[in-house]
CSV table of C-alpha atoms in Angstrom, one decimal:
chain,number,residue,atom,x,y,z
A,1,UNK,CA,176.4,-97.7,-86.4
A,2,UNK,CA,173.9,-100.5,-86.9
A,3,UNK,CA,170.4,-100.2,-85.6
A,4,UNK,CA,167.4,-102.5,-85.5
A,5,UNK,CA,163.7,-101.9,-85.3
A,6,UNK,CA,160.4,-103.8,-85.6
A,7,UNK,CA,157.4,-102.0,-87.0
A,8,UNK,CA,153.9,-103.5,-87.6
A,9,UNK,CA,151.6,-101.8,-90.1
A,10,UNK,CA,147.9,-101.4,-89.9
A,11,UNK,CA,147.4,-104.2,-92.4
A,12,UNK,CA,149.3,-106.6,-90.0
A,13,UNK,CA,152.6,-106.7,-92.0
A,14,UNK,CA,155.5,-106.9,-89.6
A,15,UNK,CA,158.6,-105.1,-90.9
A,16,UNK,CA,162.0,-105.8,-89.4
A,17,UNK,CA,164.6,-103.2,-90.2
A,18,UNK,CA,168.3,-103.9,-89.6
A,19,UNK,CA,170.2,-100.9,-90.9
A,20,UNK,CA,174.0,-100.9,-91.3
A,21,UNK,CA,175.2,-98.3,-93.8
A,22,UNK,CA,178.8,-99.6,-93.5
A,23,UNK,CA,177.7,-102.5,-95.7
A,24,UNK,CA,177.7,-102.4,-99.4
A,25,UNK,CA,174.7,-104.8,-100.0
A,26,UNK,CA,171.1,-104.6,-99.1
A,27,UNK,CA,168.9,-107.6,-98.5
A,28,UNK,CA,165.3,-108.3,-98.3
A,29,UNK,CA,163.7,-111.4,-96.9
A,30,UNK,CA,159.9,-111.7,-97.6
A,31,UNK,CA,158.8,-114.4,-95.1
A,32,UNK,CA,155.5,-116.2,-95.0
A,33,UNK,CA,154.7,-117.8,-91.6
A,34,UNK,CA,153.7,-121.1,-93.3
A,35,UNK,CA,156.0,-124.1,-93.6
A,36,UNK,CA,155.8,-127.9,-94.0
A,37,UNK,CA,154.8,-128.7,-90.3
A,38,UNK,CA,151.3,-127.1,-90.9
A,39,UNK,CA,149.0,-129.8,-92.1
A,40,UNK,CA,145.6,-128.7,-90.6
A,41,UNK,CA,143.9,-125.4,-90.9
A,42,UNK,CA,140.5,-124.2,-89.6
A,43,UNK,CA,138.3,-122.1,-91.7
A,44,UNK,CA,134.6,-121.2,-90.9
A,45,UNK,CA,134.6,-123.9,-88.1
A,46,UNK,CA,135.7,-126.5,-90.7
A,47,UNK,CA,139.1,-128.2,-90.4
A,48,UNK,CA,140.9,-128.8,-93.7
A,49,UNK,CA,143.8,-131.3,-94.2
A,50,UNK,CA,146.8,-129.8,-96.1
A,51,UNK,CA,148.7,-132.4,-98.2
A,52,UNK,CA,152.4,-132.9,-97.4
A,53,UNK,CA,154.6,-130.8,-99.9
A,54,UNK,CA,152.0,-128.0,-100.3
A,55,UNK,CA,154.2,-125.3,-98.9
A,56,UNK,CA,157.1,-126.3,-101.1
A,57,UNK,CA,154.9,-126.6,-104.2
A,58,UNK,CA,153.6,-123.0,-103.5
A,59,UNK,CA,157.2,-121.7,-103.2
A,60,UNK,CA,158.1,-123.2,-106.6
A,61,UNK,CA,155.0,-122.0,-108.4
A,62,UNK,CA,155.2,-118.5,-107.0
A,63,UNK,CA,158.8,-118.1,-108.2
A,64,UNK,CA,158.3,-119.6,-111.6
A,65,UNK,CA,154.9,-118.2,-112.6
A,66,UNK,CA,154.6,-114.6,-111.4
A,67,UNK,CA,153.2,-111.5,-113.1
A,68,UNK,CA,156.8,-111.0,-114.3
A,69,UNK,CA,157.4,-114.5,-115.5
A,70,UNK,CA,160.1,-116.5,-113.7
A,71,UNK,CA,161.1,-114.0,-111.0
A,72,UNK,CA,164.3,-115.9,-110.1
A,73,UNK,CA,165.5,-115.8,-113.7
A,74,UNK,CA,164.6,-112.1,-114.0
A,75,UNK,CA,166.6,-111.2,-110.8
A,76,UNK,CA,169.6,-113.3,-111.8
A,77,UNK,CA,169.8,-111.6,-115.2
A,78,UNK,CA,170.3,-108.4,-113.2
A,79,UNK,CA,173.1,-110.1,-111.2
A,80,UNK,CA,170.9,-110.2,-108.1
A,81,UNK,CA,171.4,-113.0,-105.6
A,82,UNK,CA,168.0,-114.6,-105.0
A,83,UNK,CA,166.2,-117.8,-103.9
A,84,UNK,CA,163.2,-119.2,-102.3
A,85,UNK,CA,163.4,-121.7,-99.4
A,86,UNK,CA,160.7,-123.7,-97.5
A,87,UNK,CA,161.4,-125.2,-94.1
A,88,UNK,CA,159.1,-126.7,-91.5
A,89,UNK,CA,158.3,-123.3,-89.9
A,90,UNK,CA,158.1,-120.9,-92.8
A,91,UNK,CA,158.7,-120.0,-96.4
A,92,UNK,CA,160.9,-117.1,-97.5
A,93,UNK,CA,162.0,-115.4,-100.6
A,94,UNK,CA,165.0,-113.1,-100.6
A,95,UNK,CA,167.1,-110.8,-102.8
A,96,UNK,CA,170.6,-109.5,-102.2
A,97,UNK,CA,172.0,-106.7,-104.2
A,98,UNK,CA,174.3,-103.7,-104.3
A,99,UNK,CA,172.3,-101.6,-106.8
A,100,UNK,CA,168.6,-100.8,-107.7
A,101,UNK,CA,167.4,-102.3,-104.4
A,102,UNK,CA,164.1,-100.3,-104.2
A,103,UNK,CA,163.0,-101.2,-107.7
A,104,UNK,CA,163.7,-105.0,-107.1
A,105,UNK,CA,162.1,-104.9,-103.7
A,106,UNK,CA,158.8,-103.6,-105.2
A,107,UNK,CA,158.9,-106.5,-107.8
A,108,UNK,CA,159.6,-109.1,-105.1
A,109,UNK,CA,156.6,-107.9,-103.0
A,110,UNK,CA,154.3,-107.7,-106.0
A,111,UNK,CA,155.4,-111.0,-107.5
A,112,UNK,CA,154.8,-113.0,-104.3
A,113,UNK,CA,151.6,-111.2,-103.4
A,114,UNK,CA,149.8,-111.6,-106.7
A,115,UNK,CA,148.3,-115.0,-107.6
A,116,UNK,CA,148.9,-115.4,-111.3
A,117,UNK,CA,149.4,-119.1,-111.8
A,118,UNK,CA,146.9,-121.3,-113.7
A,119,UNK,CA,146.1,-125.0,-114.0
A,120,UNK,CA,148.6,-125.5,-116.8
A,121,UNK,CA,151.4,-123.8,-114.6
A,122,UNK,CA,150.5,-126.2,-111.8
A,123,UNK,CA,151.0,-129.3,-114.0
A,124,UNK,CA,154.3,-127.9,-115.4
A,125,UNK,CA,155.5,-127.3,-111.8
A,126,UNK,CA,154.2,-130.7,-110.6
A,127,UNK,CA,156.4,-132.5,-113.1
A,128,UNK,CA,159.4,-130.5,-112.0
A,129,UNK,CA,158.8,-131.2,-108.3
A,130,UNK,CA,158.3,-134.9,-108.9
A,131,UNK,CA,161.7,-135.0,-110.8
A,132,UNK,CA,163.2,-133.2,-107.8
A,133,UNK,CA,161.8,-135.7,-105.4
A,134,UNK,CA,163.0,-138.6,-107.5
A,135,UNK,CA,166.4,-137.2,-107.6
A,136,UNK,CA,166.6,-136.4,-103.9
A,137,UNK,CA,168.4,-138.9,-101.7
A,138,UNK,CA,166.6,-140.1,-98.6
A,139,UNK,CA,169.6,-139.2,-96.3
A,140,UNK,CA,170.4,-141.3,-93.2
A,141,UNK,CA,169.9,-138.1,-91.1
A,142,UNK,CA,166.4,-137.6,-92.5
A,143,UNK,CA,165.5,-141.3,-91.7
A,144,UNK,CA,166.7,-140.9,-88.2
A,145,UNK,CA,164.8,-137.6,-87.8
A,146,UNK,CA,161.6,-139.2,-89.0
A,147,UNK,CA,162.0,-142.1,-86.6
A,148,UNK,CA,162.7,-139.6,-83.8
A,149,UNK,CA,159.4,-137.9,-84.4
A,150,UNK,CA,157.6,-141.3,-84.5
A,151,UNK,CA,159.1,-142.3,-81.1
A,152,UNK,CA,158.7,-139.0,-79.3
A,153,UNK,CA,155.3,-137.8,-80.6
A,154,UNK,CA,151.8,-139.3,-81.0
A,155,UNK,CA,150.1,-136.4,-82.7
A,156,UNK,CA,153.0,-134.4,-84.2
A,157,UNK,CA,154.0,-135.8,-87.4
A,158,UNK,CA,157.4,-135.4,-89.2
A,159,UNK,CA,157.3,-132.2,-91.4
A,160,UNK,CA,157.8,-133.8,-94.9
A,161,UNK,CA,158.8,-130.7,-96.8
A,162,UNK,CA,159.0,-132.3,-100.3
A,163,UNK,CA,156.1,-134.6,-99.7
A,164,UNK,CA,156.0,-138.1,-101.2
A,165,UNK,CA,155.4,-138.5,-105.0
A,166,UNK,CA,151.7,-139.5,-104.3
A,167,UNK,CA,151.3,-136.3,-102.2
A,168,UNK,CA,152.7,-134.2,-105.1
A,169,UNK,CA,150.4,-135.9,-107.5
A,170,UNK,CA,147.4,-135.2,-105.3
A,171,UNK,CA,148.0,-131.5,-104.8
A,172,UNK,CA,145.3,-129.7,-107.0
A,173,UNK,CA,145.2,-126.3,-108.5
A,174,UNK,CA,142.2,-125.6,-106.2
A,175,UNK,CA,144.1,-126.7,-103.1
A,176,UNK,CA,147.2,-124.4,-104.0
A,177,UNK,CA,144.8,-121.5,-104.8
A,178,UNK,CA,142.9,-121.8,-101.6
A,179,UNK,CA,145.9,-122.3,-99.3
A,180,UNK,CA,147.7,-119.4,-101.1
A,181,UNK,CA,144.8,-117.1,-100.5
A,182,UNK,CA,144.7,-118.1,-96.8
A,183,UNK,CA,148.2,-118.3,-95.7
A,184,UNK,CA,149.8,-115.6,-98.0
A,185,UNK,CA,147.7,-112.9,-96.4
A,186,UNK,CA,149.6,-109.7,-95.5
A,187,UNK,CA,149.1,-110.2,-91.8
A,188,UNK,CA,150.9,-113.5,-92.0
A,189,UNK,CA,154.1,-112.0,-93.6
A,190,UNK,CA,157.3,-110.6,-92.1
A,191,UNK,CA,159.4,-108.4,-94.3
A,192,UNK,CA,163.1,-108.1,-93.3
A,193,UNK,CA,165.2,-105.3,-94.7
A,194,UNK,CA,168.9,-105.4,-93.9
A,195,UNK,CA,172.1,-103.6,-94.9
A,196,UNK,CA,172.6,-100.2,-96.5
A,197,UNK,CA,169.3,-98.4,-97.0
A,198,UNK,CA,167.5,-95.1,-96.2
A,199,UNK,CA,164.9,-96.1,-93.5
A,200,UNK,CA,162.2,-93.4,-94.3
A,201,UNK,CA,162.5,-94.0,-98.1
A,202,UNK,CA,162.2,-97.8,-97.7
A,203,UNK,CA,159.2,-97.6,-95.3
A,204,UNK,CA,157.4,-95.3,-97.8
A,205,UNK,CA,158.1,-97.7,-100.6
A,206,UNK,CA,156.9,-100.7,-98.6
A,207,UNK,CA,153.7,-98.9,-97.5
A,208,UNK,CA,152.9,-97.6,-101.0
A,209,UNK,CA,153.5,-101.1,-102.6
A,210,UNK,CA,151.4,-103.0,-100.2
A,211,UNK,CA,148.6,-100.4,-100.5
A,212,UNK,CA,148.4,-101.3,-104.2
A,213,UNK,CA,147.9,-105.0,-103.3
A,214,UNK,CA,144.2,-105.9,-103.0
A,215,UNK,CA,143.8,-109.1,-100.9
A,216,UNK,CA,140.7,-110.3,-99.2
A,217,UNK,CA,141.0,-111.0,-95.5
A,218,UNK,CA,140.1,-114.6,-94.5
A,219,UNK,CA,139.8,-115.7,-90.9
A,220,UNK,CA,141.8,-118.8,-90.3
A,221,UNK,CA,143.6,-120.8,-87.6
A,222,UNK,CA,146.4,-123.3,-87.9
A,223,UNK,CA,145.5,-126.3,-85.8
A,224,UNK,CA,148.2,-127.1,-83.3
A,225,UNK,CA,148.5,-130.7,-82.4
A,226,UNK,CA,147.4,-131.7,-78.9
A,227,UNK,CA,150.5,-133.5,-77.5
A,228,UNK,CA,151.1,-135.0,-74.0
A,229,UNK,CA,154.4,-135.0,-72.3
A,230,UNK,CA,154.9,-138.8,-72.4
A,231,UNK,CA,156.7,-140.3,-75.4
A,232,UNK,CA,155.0,-142.5,-78.0
A,233,UNK,CA,157.8,-145.3,-78.2
A,234,UNK,CA,160.8,-145.9,-76.1
A,235,UNK,CA,163.0,-147.4,-79.0
A,236,UNK,CA,163.3,-146.9,-82.7
A,237,UNK,CA,165.6,-148.7,-85.2
A,238,UNK,CA,166.6,-147.4,-88.7
A,239,UNK,CA,168.4,-149.8,-91.1
A,240,UNK,CA,170.8,-148.4,-93.7
A,241,UNK,CA,174.1,-148.8,-95.3
A,242,UNK,CA,176.4,-147.6,-92.5
A,243,UNK,CA,180.0,-148.4,-91.4
A,244,UNK,CA,179.3,-147.8,-87.7
A,245,UNK,CA,176.1,-147.9,-85.8
A,246,UNK,CA,174.8,-144.6,-84.7
A,247,UNK,CA,172.9,-144.2,-81.3
A,248,UNK,CA,171.0,-141.1,-80.2
A,249,UNK,CA,168.9,-140.2,-77.2
A,250,UNK,CA,166.2,-137.6,-77.7
A,251,UNK,CA,164.6,-135.9,-74.7
A,252,UNK,CA,161.0,-134.4,-75.0
A,253,UNK,CA,160.7,-131.4,-72.7
A,254,UNK,CA,157.5,-129.4,-72.3
A,255,UNK,CA,158.3,-125.6,-72.4
A,256,UNK,CA,154.7,-124.4,-72.8
A,257,UNK,CA,155.0,-122.4,-69.5
A,258,UNK,CA,157.9,-120.3,-70.6
A,259,UNK,CA,157.7,-116.8,-72.0
A,260,UNK,CA,159.2,-116.0,-75.4
A,261,UNK,CA,162.2,-114.4,-73.8
A,262,UNK,CA,162.7,-117.4,-71.4
A,263,UNK,CA,162.7,-119.7,-74.5
A,264,UNK,CA,165.4,-117.6,-76.2
A,265,UNK,CA,167.4,-117.6,-73.0
A,266,UNK,CA,167.0,-121.3,-72.5
A,267,UNK,CA,168.7,-121.9,-75.9
A,268,UNK,CA,171.8,-120.2,-74.6
A,269,UNK,CA,171.8,-122.0,-71.2
A,270,UNK,CA,171.1,-125.5,-72.7
A,271,UNK,CA,173.9,-125.0,-75.3
A,272,UNK,CA,176.3,-124.2,-72.6
A,273,UNK,CA,175.2,-127.1,-70.4
A,274,UNK,CA,175.4,-129.6,-73.3
A,275,UNK,CA,178.9,-128.4,-74.3
A,276,UNK,CA,180.1,-128.6,-70.7
A,277,UNK,CA,178.7,-132.1,-70.2
A,278,UNK,CA,179.3,-133.7,-73.6
A,279,UNK,CA,181.8,-131.5,-75.4
A,280,UNK,CA,185.2,-132.4,-76.6
A,281,UNK,CA,186.8,-131.3,-73.3
A,282,UNK,CA,184.3,-133.1,-71.0
A,283,UNK,CA,185.2,-136.0,-68.8
A,284,UNK,CA,182.4,-138.0,-70.3
A,285,UNK,CA,183.8,-137.7,-73.8
A,286,UNK,CA,187.4,-138.4,-72.7
A,287,UNK,CA,186.1,-141.6,-71.0
A,288,UNK,CA,184.3,-142.7,-74.1
A,289,UNK,CA,187.4,-142.3,-76.3
A,290,UNK,CA,189.6,-144.0,-73.6
A,291,UNK,CA,187.2,-147.0,-73.5
A,292,UNK,CA,186.9,-147.2,-77.3
A,293,UNK,CA,183.1,-146.5,-77.2
A,294,UNK,CA,183.4,-143.8,-79.8
A,295,UNK,CA,186.1,-141.8,-81.5
A,296,UNK,CA,183.9,-139.1,-83.1
A,297,UNK,CA,182.5,-136.2,-81.2
A,298,UNK,CA,179.2,-136.5,-79.3
A,299,UNK,CA,176.6,-134.6,-81.4
A,300,UNK,CA,174.1,-132.5,-79.5
A,301,UNK,CA,171.1,-130.7,-81.0
A,302,UNK,CA,168.3,-128.5,-79.6
A,303,UNK,CA,165.0,-128.1,-81.6
A,304,UNK,CA,161.8,-126.3,-80.7
A,305,UNK,CA,158.7,-128.2,-81.9
A,306,UNK,CA,155.6,-126.3,-80.9
A,307,UNK,CA,155.6,-126.3,-77.1
A,308,UNK,CA,158.3,-128.9,-76.8
A,309,UNK,CA,162.0,-128.8,-76.8
A,310,UNK,CA,163.7,-131.8,-78.3
A,311,UNK,CA,167.3,-132.3,-77.0
A,312,UNK,CA,169.2,-135.0,-78.9
A,313,UNK,CA,172.6,-136.5,-77.9
A,314,UNK,CA,174.2,-139.0,-80.2
A,315,UNK,CA,177.3,-140.5,-81.7
A,316,UNK,CA,178.7,-143.2,-83.9
A,317,UNK,CA,179.4,-146.3,-81.7
A,318,UNK,CA,182.4,-148.5,-81.8
A,319,UNK,CA,181.5,-150.7,-78.9
A,320,UNK,CA,179.7,-150.8,-75.5
A,321,UNK,CA,176.5,-149.3,-76.8
A,322,UNK,CA,174.7,-149.9,-73.5
A,323,UNK,CA,177.4,-148.1,-71.6
A,324,UNK,CA,177.0,-145.0,-73.9
A,325,UNK,CA,173.2,-145.0,-73.3
A,326,UNK,CA,173.5,-145.4,-69.5
A,327,UNK,CA,176.1,-142.7,-69.2
A,328,UNK,CA,174.0,-140.2,-71.1
A,329,UNK,CA,170.9,-141.1,-69.1
A,330,UNK,CA,172.9,-140.7,-65.8
A,331,UNK,CA,174.4,-137.4,-66.9
A,332,UNK,CA,170.9,-135.9,-67.6
A,333,UNK,CA,169.6,-137.2,-64.4
A,334,UNK,CA,172.4,-136.1,-62.1
A,335,UNK,CA,173.1,-132.7,-63.9
A,336,UNK,CA,176.7,-131.8,-62.9
A,337,UNK,CA,177.6,-128.0,-63.1
A,338,UNK,CA,181.0,-126.4,-63.5
A,339,UNK,CA,181.2,-122.7,-62.7
A,340,UNK,CA,184.5,-122.3,-64.5
A,341,UNK,CA,183.1,-123.9,-67.7
A,342,UNK,CA,179.9,-121.6,-67.3
A,343,UNK,CA,182.1,-118.4,-67.3
A,344,UNK,CA,184.1,-119.5,-70.2
A,345,UNK,CA,181.0,-120.3,-72.4
A,346,UNK,CA,179.3,-117.1,-71.2
A,347,UNK,CA,182.4,-115.0,-72.4
A,348,UNK,CA,182.5,-116.8,-75.7
A,349,UNK,CA,178.9,-116.1,-76.3
A,350,UNK,CA,179.4,-112.4,-75.7
A,351,UNK,CA,182.3,-112.4,-78.1
A,352,UNK,CA,180.2,-114.2,-80.7
A,353,UNK,CA,177.4,-111.6,-80.3
A,354,UNK,CA,180.0,-108.9,-81.0
A,355,UNK,CA,181.5,-110.7,-84.0
A,356,UNK,CA,178.0,-111.2,-85.6
A,357,UNK,CA,178.2,-107.5,-86.6
A,358,UNK,CA,180.6,-108.4,-89.3
A,359,UNK,CA,178.0,-110.3,-91.3
A,360,UNK,CA,174.4,-109.6,-92.1
A,361,UNK,CA,173.6,-113.3,-92.2
A,362,UNK,CA,175.1,-114.3,-88.8
A,363,UNK,CA,173.4,-111.2,-87.3
A,364,UNK,CA,170.0,-111.7,-88.8
A,365,UNK,CA,169.5,-115.5,-88.7
A,366,UNK,CA,169.2,-115.7,-84.8
A,367,UNK,CA,167.1,-112.5,-84.9
A,368,UNK,CA,164.6,-114.0,-87.4
A,369,UNK,CA,164.6,-117.3,-85.4
A,370,UNK,CA,163.7,-115.3,-82.3
A,371,UNK,CA,160.8,-113.7,-84.1
A,372,UNK,CA,159.4,-116.7,-86.0
A,373,UNK,CA,160.1,-119.6,-83.7
A,374,UNK,CA,160.0,-118.1,-80.3
A,375,UNK,CA,157.7,-115.2,-81.0
A,376,UNK,CA,160.2,-112.9,-79.3
A,377,UNK,CA,160.5,-109.6,-81.2
A,378,UNK,CA,164.0,-108.6,-80.4
A,379,UNK,CA,167.6,-109.2,-81.2
A,380,UNK,CA,170.1,-111.2,-78.9
A,381,UNK,CA,171.7,-108.6,-76.6
A,382,UNK,CA,174.9,-108.6,-74.7
A,383,UNK,CA,173.2,-107.4,-71.4
A,384,UNK,CA,170.8,-110.4,-71.7
A,385,UNK,CA,173.8,-112.8,-71.6
A,386,UNK,CA,175.6,-110.9,-68.9
A,387,UNK,CA,172.5,-111.1,-66.7
A,388,UNK,CA,172.6,-114.9,-66.6
A,389,UNK,CA,174.2,-115.8,-63.3
A,390,UNK,CA,175.6,-119.3,-62.4
A,391,UNK,CA,172.6,-119.7,-60.0
A,392,UNK,CA,170.2,-118.9,-62.8
A,393,UNK,CA,172.0,-121.3,-65.1
A,394,UNK,CA,171.8,-124.2,-62.5
A,395,UNK,CA,168.1,-123.4,-61.5
A,396,UNK,CA,167.0,-123.4,-65.2
A,397,UNK,CA,168.6,-126.7,-66.0
A,398,UNK,CA,167.3,-128.2,-62.8
A,399,UNK,CA,163.8,-127.1,-63.6
A,400,UNK,CA,163.8,-129.1,-66.9
A,401,UNK,CA,162.0,-132.6,-66.9
A,402,UNK,CA,164.4,-135.1,-68.5
A,403,UNK,CA,162.3,-138.2,-67.7
A,404,UNK,CA,160.7,-138.5,-71.2
A,405,UNK,CA,163.1,-139.8,-73.9
A,406,UNK,CA,163.5,-142.2,-76.7
A,407,UNK,CA,166.5,-144.1,-77.9
A,408,UNK,CA,167.0,-144.3,-81.7
A,409,UNK,CA,169.5,-146.6,-83.3
A,410,UNK,CA,170.9,-146.4,-86.9
A,411,UNK,CA,172.2,-149.9,-87.7
A,412,UNK,CA,173.8,-151.6,-90.7
A,413,UNK,CA,171.3,-153.4,-93.0
C-alpha cells in the first residue's frame, strides 16, 4: 500500500516521502527552489540583479564539476538513470535506480551541496553552454510565449532559462559562487524520495548526510515583481515561417486572494470548464470546423505566474480570424455551464487519480507541483474532487475576472 508524508527538519530541509514497496525502483529528486524566473534578490537591504541563464549555468556546473567529478557520468557508469533540469520555478537533480540507492543518494546530496567548482571550470562550462545556446532552435512556441509575457505583464519578464549569448558571457565566477551560496541553502531545498525504500533507514541517512554538510546561513529574499491586474498591450504579433496563422487569447486573472488549496482546486475546475467550452465535443469547436475557421483542436493552457493565472485559448486559423476571437471573448464573458459535462469530467478525474498509482512519475509530478508552485503540502485526493459540487464549480468560474486579456497572432513572414 502506497503512503505519503512530508517532514521538515530543523535545518529547514523539506522531505517528501512517497513509499510504494510494490515498485522495483527507488527515485530521489533533490529540488532547489530557484529557477529562471528569479532575476532579483535582496540581501542586507541591497537588491542584486541576477543575469538570465544563471540558474541553468549553475545546474550544468554543479553536475560537471563536483567533489566526485562529473556526477552524471559517475551515475550512468553504474547504470543509474540521472539528469538535472532547470525550469522557470525550480532546478532539480534526480537519480532512479533498482540497486544501491542509499549509497548513490548520499553522493547526490553531497555533490550538489558542496561548492567545488573554480574559475577554470566556469570557463569550460561557459563554452559548452554557449554551444548549446547556438544549437538551440528558437521555436515558434517560445516566441509566442515571450510575446504573451510582453503583452500581459509590465513588470514580470519572460523567464529566459538558457539566457542569451551575451548573458552567458557576462555570468562571472563570483556571481555563480554568490548565488549558489545564497539559493542552494538547505532551507531552500526539497528532497523527494519515492518508490521502494525503508522509511526509517532513509530518514536516518538523510539526517546524517546533511549534518555533515557545513553551510553558512544567509538571509535573503527573492523580489516578487509588483504587477497590476491590467494588461500591458492588447495585441502582439510574431512573424515566422508558418503554413497557417495561429491566434491565441491569453487571460490574466489575479488569484492572490486564493489559499494554496483553492489554487489547486481551481486547476481542476478550470480544466473541466475549458474542456466543456472548447473541447473536441463542444458546440463551439463543431461550429468552427463546420464554418472552416479551423480544423485543428482548440488548444487551452493554464499557467500560474506568481499571483496570476494565465489562461490561453488558441488554434491555427484557416479563415474568419475575427469570428474566432469574438467567439472566445463571448464564451468567457457569458460562461455557459453543463451539469452533464461537469459530472463526466469529475468522474474522469477520479479515475485518473486512481490510475496515477501505476506510475511514480504520474503520481509525483502533480504532488511536486502542488508543493512548489501552489505551496500546498499535500497530494491530490479523491475526496477533494468528490467534494466539488456543480454549484461550487459554477460559483468558482463566475468569480473569475476575464476582463483582462491580450490577443497574440503568429503570422507568416
